[in-house]
């Protein structure tokens, strides 16, 4: 049976690939897509999501924009996605009709109207919408199957020496999500920095020879230059679809069970996901896991297969 997910995103080049993987993989049933202010302001992440969904033919999935800013702090744009939040491609005019509900309500209603423990939340932006949904309808905490999020890291930061962007932008929301008694898997920078869009990956996508493949290459070309200029990477890490891949096939992303606390008061460590790896301090009922390894080859096989499927569908 396909795994039901809600994708809460802030496109964002890698969020766009997460959308394509989630819809293009036959083992995933994409129940809803919501957007949040993150990589760019909400208006832009929403426009980008609708453009990517149109480009990829994702037209039958309920869609709604959610929160425009973090719970308490000011938002900040990520520097690697350009002015639009999705520079490097021209988006088609949107054919997506927003659902009409607020994103937070779409998340709640979708969970409440499905079987208990059947829906996985996959947030790939700041965790504002998820925290708001938990506060508005706390029953979702026991109804959700699990949360598999892209964010944080055990040993790595990118928005500070020790904090990752999605967590640091709204650390209070992240703390709410990590602290609740549901299953949370943190797919962080330790593994997503291995999901590199190398020349070989791009060549395989080019060979698909579809408009969607060209679109993805446009995304990668911009992302490569931005990641090179901003963070010194040779090839860009395509973070967000790694969380989707973990849901599709858990064996692709290895994890360790460990308590994870989000730093909210540190002078130099705000937004750090402090991961307790000392065996004696890991309780038997620990509800959080941190990703530690990635099978990058199988990850890219999944992504390229999804681009291929949706690209061919486009052409029909
Ligand atoms: C995360 O931050 C965003 O820029 C990306 O879309 C990804 O979700 C990586 O730190
Ligand atoms: Ca993102």
PDB file of C-alpha atoms and ligand atoms in Angstrom, residues 9-12 14-15 39 81 124-126 150 165-166 240, ligand 2:
ATOM      1  CA  UNK A   9       7.451  22.935   1.886  1.00  0.00           C
ATOM      2  CA  UNK A  10       9.047  26.279   0.973  1.00  0.00           C
ATOM      3  CA  UNK A  11      10.230  25.937  -2.651  1.00  0.00           C
ATOM      4  CA  UNK A  12      13.176  26.313  -2.956  1.00  0.00           C
ATOM      5  CA  UNK A  14      15.379  21.143  -3.426  1.00  0.00           C
ATOM      6  CA  UNK A  15      11.753  21.421  -2.274  1.00  0.00           C
ATOM      7  CA  UNK A  39      13.544  30.130   1.682  1.00  0.00           C
ATOM      8  CA  UNK A  81      17.719  30.150  -3.890  1.00  0.00           C
ATOM      9  CA  UNK A 124      10.940  20.442   4.240  1.00  0.00           C
ATOM     10  CA  UNK A 125      10.878  24.059   5.431  1.00  0.00           C
ATOM     11  CA  UNK A 126      10.682  25.835   8.788  1.00  0.00           C
ATOM     12  CA  UNK A 150      14.477  17.752   6.512  1.00  0.00           C
ATOM     13  CA  UNK A 165      18.402  26.858   8.085  1.00  0.00           C
ATOM     14  CA  UNK A 166      14.963  25.251   8.571  1.00  0.00           C
ATOM     15  CA  UNK A 240      14.643  17.950   0.805  1.00  0.00           C
TER      16      UNK A 240
HETATM   17 CA1  LIG B   2      13.176  23.539   1.931  1.00  0.00          CA
END
